[in-house]
Amino acid sequence: MSNSAIVRIKDLNVQSGNTAILKNINVEIPRNKITVILGPSGCGKTTLLKSLNRLTDLQPHLNISGNIFIDDEDILQVNDGLTRIRQKMGLLSQKPYPLPMSIYKNIAFGLKIQGVSDKKIIKDSVERYLAEVGLWDEVKDRLHSPASRLSIGQQQRLCLARGLAVHPEIILADEPTSALDPISSKKIEEKFIALRDDFTVIVVTHILRQAKRLADNVIFMYYGEIVEQGPPEQLFEHPVSPILKDYLNTGH
């Protein structure tokens, strides 16, 4: 694996029965960059993302082959320590899923699972990570109220803070702004750009404008295959494949 790559995927295939969902995926994802996985709905983007933290295990009907190396470890060969693999990654879904507890406990939860019991460390961490996502000033006077009372945009930032608190290496974001208003979407996008100094961010989207705003690296998928990959200026300004040219011209 090149030193600049944190993830290397080799000959990854995912099938459901006779249906191929991912076909011969070969790609490297650079460290401390924002990689955007772009393509129309239903092209396999989310399955590729879920493969990176073995959430595909929750779908036993899937047949998976190939290799996914993260920090030189093939995670598809890991039988024990799956929690350790998943803790390397924070996950943001299309719809935010705060835990059914207070704002404070949402952040503290992951720390306690990791064995942190010092109340001052937990308290300081709650403030730090809520501030990290621009949420502290908005919620500091109601930390012990239910997280479910937050707006959808605030809930998504809370979920991001919860993920950051357990010190992941990679942030996985699956259509993270699709349920949000434009102002909340902008805050999430700005946070991703700020985070890339310390984290690798992988964003699934079908929104071309968002990809252009965020991407340091682009993977364009179509019907389970990677059609083109590379820096955004190359893919967006000088696309090679007719499929990508058509996608860029139509915007979907």
PDB file of C-alpha atoms in Angstrom:
ATOM      1  CA  MET A   1       0.000   0.000   0.000  1.00  0.00           C
ATOM      2  CA  SER A   2       1.304   3.456  -0.821  1.00  0.00           C
ATOM      3  CA  ASN A   3       2.097   5.566   2.248  1.00  0.00           C
ATOM      4  CA  SER A   4      -0.531   8.106   1.246  1.00  0.00           C
ATOM      5  CA  ALA A   5      -3.327   5.501   1.163  1.00  0.00           C
ATOM      6  CA  ILE A   6      -5.220   4.491   4.297  1.00  0.00           C
ATOM      7  CA  VAL A   7      -7.553   2.101   2.451  1.00  0.00           C
ATOM      8  CA  ARG A   8      -6.740  -0.229  -0.425  1.00  0.00           C
ATOM      9  CA  ILE A   9      -9.500  -2.319  -1.962  1.00  0.00           C
ATOM     10  CA  LYS A  10      -8.545  -5.213  -4.221  1.00  0.00           C
ATOM     11  CA  ASP A  11     -10.894  -7.294  -6.396  1.00  0.00           C
ATOM     12  CA  LEU A  12     -13.906  -6.649  -4.142  1.00  0.00           C
ATOM     13  CA  ASN A  13     -17.092  -8.345  -5.297  1.00  0.00           C
ATOM     14  CA  VAL A  14     -20.423  -8.304  -3.481  1.00  0.00           C
ATOM     15  CA  GLN A  15     -23.331 -10.418  -4.686  1.00  0.00           C
ATOM     16  CA  SER A  16     -26.870 -11.029  -3.519  1.00  0.00           C
ATOM     17  CA  GLY A  17     -27.916 -14.331  -5.037  1.00  0.00           C
ATOM     18  CA  ASN A  18     -27.240 -14.000  -8.745  1.00  0.00           C
ATOM     19  CA  THR A  19     -27.225 -10.203  -8.607  1.00  0.00           C
ATOM     20  CA  ALA A  20     -23.850  -8.461  -8.593  1.00  0.00           C
ATOM     21  CA  ILE A  21     -23.937  -5.342  -6.389  1.00  0.00           C
ATOM     22  CA  LEU A  22     -20.203  -4.542  -6.567  1.00  0.00           C
ATOM     23  CA  LYS A  23     -18.040  -5.785  -9.437  1.00  0.00           C
ATOM     24  CA  ASN A  24     -14.242  -6.045  -9.259  1.00  0.00           C
ATOM     25  CA  ILE A  25     -13.654  -2.930  -7.166  1.00  0.00           C
ATOM     26  CA  ASN A  26     -10.000  -1.876  -7.123  1.00  0.00           C
ATOM     27  CA  VAL A  27      -9.248   1.477  -5.541  1.00  0.00           C
ATOM     28  CA  GLU A  28      -6.995   3.276  -3.063  1.00  0.00           C
ATOM     29  CA  ILE A  29      -8.336   5.952  -0.735  1.00  0.00           C
ATOM     30  CA  PRO A  30      -5.806   8.602   0.329  1.00  0.00           C
ATOM     31  CA  ARG A  31      -5.157   9.503   3.960  1.00  0.00           C
ATOM     32  CA  ASN A  32      -6.277  12.910   5.294  1.00  0.00           C
ATOM     33  CA  LYS A  33      -8.302  13.751   2.208  1.00  0.00           C
ATOM     34  CA  ILE A  34     -11.998  13.935   1.412  1.00  0.00           C
ATOM     35  CA  THR A  35     -12.881  11.142  -0.994  1.00  0.00           C
ATOM     36  CA  VAL A  36     -16.300  11.474  -2.587  1.00  0.00           C
ATOM     37  CA  ILE A  37     -18.010   8.353  -3.923  1.00  0.00           C
ATOM     38  CA  LEU A  38     -20.276   9.770  -6.611  1.00  0.00           C
ATOM     39  CA  GLY A  39     -22.896   8.175  -8.815  1.00  0.00           C
ATOM     40  CA  PRO A  40     -26.614   7.742  -9.398  1.00  0.00           C
ATOM     41  CA  SER A  41     -28.883   6.148  -6.805  1.00  0.00           C
ATOM     42  CA  GLY A  42     -28.672   2.364  -6.655  1.00  0.00           C
ATOM     43  CA  CYS A  43     -25.183   2.086  -8.150  1.00  0.00           C
ATOM     44  CA  GLY A  44     -23.554   0.418  -5.114  1.00  0.00           C
ATOM     45  CA  LYS A  45     -22.115   3.450  -3.325  1.00  0.00           C
ATOM     46  CA  THR A  46     -23.652   2.632   0.073  1.00  0.00           C
ATOM     47  CA  THR A  47     -22.675  -1.045  -0.182  1.00  0.00           C
ATOM     48  CA  LEU A  48     -19.081  -0.008  -0.835  1.00  0.00           C
ATOM     49  CA  LEU A  49     -19.169   2.284   2.188  1.00  0.00           C
ATOM     50  CA  LYS A  50     -20.703  -0.409   4.426  1.00  0.00           C
ATOM     51  CA  SER A  51     -18.034  -2.869   3.313  1.00  0.00           C
ATOM     52  CA  LEU A  52     -15.394  -0.637   4.888  1.00  0.00           C
ATOM     53  CA  ASN A  53     -16.643  -1.272   8.431  1.00  0.00           C
ATOM     54  CA  ARG A  54     -18.166  -4.698   7.818  1.00  0.00           C
ATOM     55  CA  LEU A  55     -21.746  -3.527   8.216  1.00  0.00           C
ATOM     56  CA  THR A  56     -22.337  -5.870   5.312  1.00  0.00           C
ATOM     57  CA  ASP A  57     -22.072  -8.621   7.958  1.00  0.00           C
ATOM     58  CA  LEU A  58     -25.574  -7.620   9.034  1.00  0.00           C
ATOM     59  CA  GLN A  59     -26.851  -8.847   5.654  1.00  0.00           C
ATOM     60  CA  PRO A  60     -25.999 -12.567   5.708  1.00  0.00           C
ATOM     61  CA  HIS A  61     -27.446 -13.095   2.226  1.00  0.00           C
ATOM     62  CA  LEU A  62     -24.526 -11.141   0.726  1.00  0.00           C
ATOM     63  CA  ASN A  63     -21.607 -13.061  -0.738  1.00  0.00           C
ATOM     64  CA  ILE A  64     -18.382 -11.051  -0.437  1.00  0.00           C
ATOM     65  CA  SER A  65     -14.946 -11.775  -1.884  1.00  0.00           C
ATOM     66  CA  GLY A  66     -11.728  -9.823  -2.314  1.00  0.00           C
ATOM     67  CA  ASN A  67      -9.609  -7.756   0.052  1.00  0.00           C
ATOM     68  CA  ILE A  68     -10.055  -4.507   1.955  1.00  0.00           C
ATOM     69  CA  PHE A  69      -6.826  -3.362   3.572  1.00  0.00           C
ATOM     70  CA  ILE A  70      -7.077  -0.659   6.224  1.00  0.00           C
ATOM     71  CA  ASP A  71      -3.708   0.296   7.670  1.00  0.00           C
ATOM     72  CA  ASP A  72      -2.315  -2.847   5.971  1.00  0.00           C
ATOM     73  CA  GLU A  73      -4.808  -5.142   7.742  1.00  0.00           C
ATOM     74  CA  ASP A  74      -7.251  -7.088   5.589  1.00  0.00           C
ATOM     75  CA  ILE A  75     -10.477  -6.461   7.488  1.00  0.00           C
ATOM     76  CA  LEU A  76     -12.383  -9.101   5.538  1.00  0.00           C
ATOM     77  CA  GLN A  77     -10.131 -11.712   7.169  1.00  0.00           C
ATOM     78  CA  VAL A  78     -10.764 -10.466  10.727  1.00  0.00           C
ATOM     79  CA  ASN A  79     -12.914 -12.863  12.768  1.00  0.00           C
ATOM     80  CA  ASP A  80     -12.223 -11.500  16.243  1.00  0.00           C
ATOM     81  CA  GLY A  81     -11.904  -7.826  17.054  1.00  0.00           C
ATOM     82  CA  LEU A  82     -14.590  -6.556  14.719  1.00  0.00           C
ATOM     83  CA  THR A  83     -15.465  -3.892  17.302  1.00  0.00           C
ATOM     84  CA  ARG A  84     -11.874  -2.653  17.100  1.00  0.00           C
ATOM     85  CA  ILE A  85     -12.167  -2.383  13.319  1.00  0.00           C
ATOM     86  CA  ARG A  86     -15.433  -0.468  13.548  1.00  0.00           C
ATOM     87  CA  GLN A  87     -14.058   1.890  16.186  1.00  0.00           C
ATOM     88  CA  LYS A  88     -11.563   3.091  13.599  1.00  0.00           C
ATOM     89  CA  MET A  89     -14.508   4.663  11.819  1.00  0.00           C
ATOM     90  CA  GLY A  90     -17.186   7.163  12.644  1.00  0.00           C
ATOM     91  CA  LEU A  91     -20.383   6.646  10.653  1.00  0.00           C
ATOM     92  CA  LEU A  92     -22.909   9.269   9.607  1.00  0.00           C
ATOM     93  CA  SER A  93     -26.070   7.923   8.001  1.00  0.00           C
ATOM     94  CA  GLN A  94     -28.580   9.712   5.782  1.00  0.00           C
ATOM     95  CA  LYS A  95     -30.829  10.130   8.770  1.00  0.00           C
ATOM     96  CA  PRO A  96     -29.204  10.947  12.125  1.00  0.00           C
ATOM     97  CA  TYR A  97     -29.615   8.312  14.828  1.00  0.00           C
ATOM     98  CA  PRO A  98     -28.882   9.844  18.236  1.00  0.00           C
ATOM     99  CA  LEU A  99     -28.986   7.334  21.069  1.00  0.00           C
ATOM    100  CA  PRO A 100     -32.217   7.451  23.130  1.00  0.00           C
ATOM    101  CA  MET A 101     -30.602   9.353  25.960  1.00  0.00           C
ATOM    102  CA  SER A 102     -29.401  12.850  26.825  1.00  0.00           C
ATOM    103  CA  ILE A 103     -27.102  14.974  24.660  1.00  0.00           C
ATOM    104  CA  TYR A 104     -24.352  14.527  27.272  1.00  0.00           C
ATOM    105  CA  LYS A 105     -24.723  10.754  27.439  1.00  0.00           C
ATOM    106  CA  ASN A 106     -24.625  10.449  23.637  1.00  0.00           C
ATOM    107  CA  ILE A 107     -21.017  11.643  23.702  1.00  0.00           C
ATOM    108  CA  ALA A 108     -20.084   9.884  26.967  1.00  0.00           C
ATOM    109  CA  PHE A 109     -21.437   6.514  25.777  1.00  0.00           C
ATOM    110  CA  GLY A 110     -18.612   5.638  23.417  1.00  0.00           C
ATOM    111  CA  LEU A 111     -15.958   6.818  25.855  1.00  0.00           C
ATOM    112  CA  LYS A 112     -17.340   4.545  28.570  1.00  0.00           C
ATOM    113  CA  ILE A 113     -17.356   1.577  26.176  1.00  0.00           C
ATOM    114  CA  GLN A 114     -13.664   2.270  25.579  1.00  0.00           C
ATOM    115  CA  GLY A 115     -13.084   2.081  29.332  1.00  0.00           C
ATOM    116  CA  VAL A 116     -12.921   5.778  30.193  1.00  0.00           C
ATOM    117  CA  SER A 117     -14.388   6.231  33.664  1.00  0.00           C
ATOM    118  CA  ASP A 118     -12.823   9.500  34.867  1.00  0.00           C
ATOM    119  CA  LYS A 119     -15.739  11.939  35.116  1.00  0.00           C
ATOM    120  CA  LYS A 120     -13.583  14.989  34.432  1.00  0.00           C
ATOM    121  CA  ILE A 121     -12.134  13.434  31.266  1.00  0.00           C
ATOM    122  CA  ILE A 122     -15.636  12.565  30.096  1.00  0.00           C
ATOM    123  CA  LYS A 123     -16.964  16.049  30.936  1.00  0.00           C
ATOM    124  CA  ASP A 124     -14.080  17.749  29.123  1.00  0.00           C
ATOM    125  CA  SER A 125     -14.498  15.414  26.144  1.00  0.00           C
ATOM    126  CA  VAL A 126     -18.210  16.162  25.888  1.00  0.00           C
ATOM    127  CA  GLU A 127     -17.481  19.884  25.701  1.00  0.00           C
ATOM    128  CA  ARG A 128     -14.550  19.425  23.325  1.00  0.00           C
ATOM    129  CA  TYR A 129     -16.393  17.345  20.748  1.00  0.00           C
ATOM    130  CA  LEU A 130     -19.615  19.321  20.888  1.00  0.00           C
ATOM    131  CA  ALA A 131     -17.493  22.423  20.282  1.00  0.00           C
ATOM    132  CA  GLU A 132     -15.653  20.588  17.506  1.00  0.00           C
ATOM    133  CA  VAL A 133     -18.901  20.313  15.520  1.00  0.00           C
ATOM    134  CA  GLY A 134     -20.113  23.806  16.415  1.00  0.00           C
ATOM    135  CA  LEU A 135     -22.814  22.554  18.761  1.00  0.00           C
ATOM    136  CA  TRP A 136     -21.558  23.470  22.233  1.00  0.00           C
ATOM    137  CA  ASP A 137     -22.905  27.026  22.337  1.00  0.00           C
ATOM    138  CA  GLU A 138     -26.273  25.805  21.083  1.00  0.00           C
ATOM    139  CA  VAL A 139     -26.749  23.057  23.686  1.00  0.00           C
ATOM    140  CA  LYS A 140     -24.526  23.827  26.701  1.00  0.00           C
ATOM    141  CA  ASP A 141     -27.528  24.852  28.811  1.00  0.00           C
ATOM    142  CA  ARG A 142     -29.500  21.680  28.068  1.00  0.00           C
ATOM    143  CA  LEU A 143     -26.911  18.923  28.041  1.00  0.00           C
ATOM    144  CA  HIS A 144     -29.114  16.610  30.069  1.00  0.00           C
ATOM    145  CA  SER A 145     -32.212  16.973  27.926  1.00  0.00           C
ATOM    146  CA  PRO A 146     -33.051  14.236  25.406  1.00  0.00           C
ATOM    147  CA  ALA A 147     -31.049  14.316  22.192  1.00  0.00           C
ATOM    148  CA  SER A 148     -34.289  13.630  20.327  1.00  0.00           C
ATOM    149  CA  ARG A 149     -35.395  17.201  21.042  1.00  0.00           C
ATOM    150  CA  LEU A 150     -32.636  18.617  18.849  1.00  0.00           C
ATOM    151  CA  SER A 151     -33.372  19.658  15.289  1.00  0.00           C
ATOM    152  CA  ILE A 152     -32.434  17.193  12.551  1.00  0.00           C
ATOM    153  CA  GLY A 153     -29.388  19.293  11.657  1.00  0.00           C
ATOM    154  CA  GLN A 154     -28.269  19.419  15.287  1.00  0.00           C
ATOM    155  CA  GLN A 155     -28.819  15.673  15.641  1.00  0.00           C
ATOM    156  CA  GLN A 156     -26.546  15.028  12.655  1.00  0.00           C
ATOM    157  CA  ARG A 157     -23.802  17.165  14.198  1.00  0.00           C
ATOM    158  CA  LEU A 158     -24.317  15.371  17.519  1.00  0.00           C
ATOM    159  CA  CYS A 159     -23.827  12.031  15.751  1.00  0.00           C
ATOM    160  CA  LEU A 160     -20.642  13.383  14.193  1.00  0.00           C
ATOM    161  CA  ALA A 161     -19.410  14.529  17.621  1.00  0.00           C
ATOM    162  CA  ARG A 162     -20.240  11.104  19.074  1.00  0.00           C
ATOM    163  CA  GLY A 163     -18.192   9.472  16.331  1.00  0.00           C
ATOM    164  CA  LEU A 164     -15.219  11.802  16.796  1.00  0.00           C
ATOM    165  CA  ALA A 165     -15.134  11.224  20.560  1.00  0.00           C
ATOM    166  CA  VAL A 166     -13.871   7.645  20.144  1.00  0.00           C
ATOM    167  CA  HIS A 167     -10.885   8.833  18.058  1.00  0.00           C
ATOM    168  CA  PRO A 168     -11.574   7.166  14.714  1.00  0.00           C
ATOM    169  CA  GLU A 169      -9.180   7.344  11.787  1.00  0.00           C
ATOM    170  CA  ILE A 170     -11.888   7.497   9.136  1.00  0.00           C
ATOM    171  CA  ILE A 171     -15.246   9.288   8.925  1.00  0.00           C
ATOM    172  CA  LEU A 172     -17.766   7.435   6.744  1.00  0.00           C
ATOM    173  CA  ALA A 173     -20.679   9.605   5.612  1.00  0.00           C
ATOM    174  CA  ASP A 174     -23.574   8.138   3.633  1.00  0.00           C
ATOM    175  CA  GLU A 175     -25.585  10.955   2.019  1.00  0.00           C
ATOM    176  CA  PRO A 176     -25.046  12.872   5.283  1.00  0.00           C
ATOM    177  CA  THR A 177     -26.941  16.012   4.270  1.00  0.00           C
ATOM    178  CA  SER A 178     -29.877  14.475   2.374  1.00  0.00           C
ATOM    179  CA  ALA A 179     -32.307  15.058   5.259  1.00  0.00           C
ATOM    180  CA  LEU A 180     -30.958  18.489   6.196  1.00  0.00           C
ATOM    181  CA  ASP A 181     -31.861  22.061   5.325  1.00  0.00           C
ATOM    182  CA  PRO A 182     -29.298  24.128   3.346  1.00  0.00           C
ATOM    183  CA  ILE A 183     -27.874  25.880   6.429  1.00  0.00           C
ATOM    184  CA  SER A 184     -27.345  22.619   8.327  1.00  0.00           C
ATOM    185  CA  SER A 185     -25.890  21.023   5.184  1.00  0.00           C
ATOM    186  CA  LYS A 186     -23.391  23.854   4.866  1.00  0.00           C
ATOM    187  CA  LYS A 187     -22.299  23.387   8.495  1.00  0.00           C
ATOM    188  CA  ILE A 188     -21.694  19.664   7.946  1.00  0.00           C
ATOM    189  CA  GLU A 189     -19.736  20.315   4.744  1.00  0.00           C
ATOM    190  CA  GLU A 190     -17.603  22.977   6.450  1.00  0.00           C
ATOM    191  CA  LYS A 191     -16.908  20.568   9.290  1.00  0.00           C
ATOM    192  CA  PHE A 192     -15.738  17.850   6.889  1.00  0.00           C
ATOM    193  CA  ILE A 193     -13.299  20.294   5.284  1.00  0.00           C
ATOM    194  CA  ALA A 194     -11.960  21.275   8.712  1.00  0.00           C
ATOM    195  CA  LEU A 195     -11.643  17.632   9.820  1.00  0.00           C
ATOM    196  CA  ARG A 196      -9.528  16.378   6.937  1.00  0.00           C
ATOM    197  CA  ASP A 197      -6.314  17.570   8.599  1.00  0.00           C
ATOM    198  CA  ASP A 198      -6.842  14.926  11.281  1.00  0.00           C
ATOM    199  CA  PHE A 199      -9.118  12.368   9.648  1.00  0.00           C
ATOM    200  CA  THR A 200      -9.788  10.640   6.361  1.00  0.00           C
ATOM    201  CA  VAL A 201     -13.320  11.489   5.215  1.00  0.00           C
ATOM    202  CA  ILE A 202     -15.278   9.313   2.773  1.00  0.00           C
ATOM    203  CA  VAL A 203     -18.568  10.812   1.584  1.00  0.00           C
ATOM    204  CA  VAL A 204     -21.220   9.062  -0.496  1.00  0.00           C
ATOM    205  CA  THR A 205     -23.354  11.458  -2.528  1.00  0.00           C
ATOM    206  CA  HIS A 206     -25.297  11.719  -5.753  1.00  0.00           C
ATOM    207  CA  ILE A 207     -25.260  15.526  -5.555  1.00  0.00           C
ATOM    208  CA  LEU A 208     -22.778  16.787  -8.111  1.00  0.00           C
ATOM    209  CA  ARG A 209     -22.541  20.272  -6.580  1.00  0.00           C
ATOM    210  CA  GLN A 210     -21.648  18.788  -3.203  1.00  0.00           C
ATOM    211  CA  ALA A 211     -18.984  16.584  -4.745  1.00  0.00           C
ATOM    212  CA  LYS A 212     -17.421  19.608  -6.423  1.00  0.00           C
ATOM    213  CA  ARG A 213     -17.412  21.549  -3.147  1.00  0.00           C
ATOM    214  CA  LEU A 214     -15.890  18.792  -1.044  1.00  0.00           C
ATOM    215  CA  ALA A 215     -13.780  16.388  -3.039  1.00  0.00           C
ATOM    216  CA  ASP A 216     -10.007  16.029  -2.963  1.00  0.00           C
ATOM    217  CA  ASN A 217     -10.477  12.650  -4.617  1.00  0.00           C
ATOM    218  CA  VAL A 218     -13.431  11.277  -6.597  1.00  0.00           C
ATOM    219  CA  ILE A 219     -14.647   7.735  -7.248  1.00  0.00           C
ATOM    220  CA  PHE A 220     -17.408   7.661  -9.874  1.00  0.00           C
ATOM    221  CA  MET A 221     -19.555   4.522  -9.777  1.00  0.00           C
ATOM    222  CA  TYR A 222     -22.159   3.197 -12.173  1.00  0.00           C
ATOM    223  CA  TYR A 223     -24.079  -0.069 -11.773  1.00  0.00           C
ATOM    224  CA  GLY A 224     -21.673  -1.578  -9.266  1.00  0.00           C
ATOM    225  CA  GLU A 225     -18.478  -0.667 -11.072  1.00  0.00           C
ATOM    226  CA  ILE A 226     -15.907   2.091 -10.705  1.00  0.00           C
ATOM    227  CA  VAL A 227     -15.968   3.921 -14.017  1.00  0.00           C
ATOM    228  CA  GLU A 228     -13.379   6.596 -13.236  1.00  0.00           C
ATOM    229  CA  GLN A 229     -11.378   7.729 -10.221  1.00  0.00           C
ATOM    230  CA  GLY A 230      -8.905  10.498  -9.518  1.00  0.00           C
ATOM    231  CA  PRO A 231      -8.616  14.174  -8.562  1.00  0.00           C
ATOM    232  CA  PRO A 232     -11.751  16.301  -9.084  1.00  0.00           C
ATOM    233  CA  GLU A 233     -10.160  18.616 -11.626  1.00  0.00           C
ATOM    234  CA  GLN A 234      -9.429  15.583 -13.790  1.00  0.00           C
ATOM    235  CA  LEU A 235     -12.843  13.921 -13.517  1.00  0.00           C
ATOM    236  CA  PHE A 236     -14.988  17.035 -13.615  1.00  0.00           C
ATOM    237  CA  GLU A 237     -13.075  18.970 -16.258  1.00  0.00           C
ATOM    238  CA  HIS A 238     -11.642  16.173 -18.408  1.00  0.00           C
ATOM    239  CA  PRO A 239     -13.861  13.090 -18.042  1.00  0.00           C
ATOM    240  CA  VAL A 240     -12.868  10.146 -20.191  1.00  0.00           C
ATOM    241  CA  SER A 241     -15.883   7.823 -20.127  1.00  0.00           C
ATOM    242  CA  PRO A 242     -19.123   8.654 -21.984  1.00  0.00           C
ATOM    243  CA  ILE A 243     -21.076   7.610 -18.867  1.00  0.00           C
ATOM    244  CA  LEU A 244     -19.367  10.213 -16.694  1.00  0.00           C
ATOM    245  CA  LYS A 245     -19.637  12.866 -19.418  1.00  0.00           C
ATOM    246  CA  ASP A 246     -23.383  12.267 -19.606  1.00  0.00           C
ATOM    247  CA  TYR A 247     -23.691  12.328 -15.793  1.00  0.00           C
ATOM    248  CA  LEU A 248     -21.869  15.656 -15.605  1.00  0.00           C
ATOM    249  CA  ASN A 249     -23.999  17.145 -18.363  1.00  0.00           C
ATOM    250  CA  THR A 250     -27.305  16.082 -16.838  1.00  0.00           C
ATOM    251  CA  GLY A 251     -26.316  16.439 -13.187  1.00  0.00           C
ATOM    252  CA  HIS A 252     -27.645  12.986 -12.301  1.00  0.00           C
TER     253      HIS A 252
END
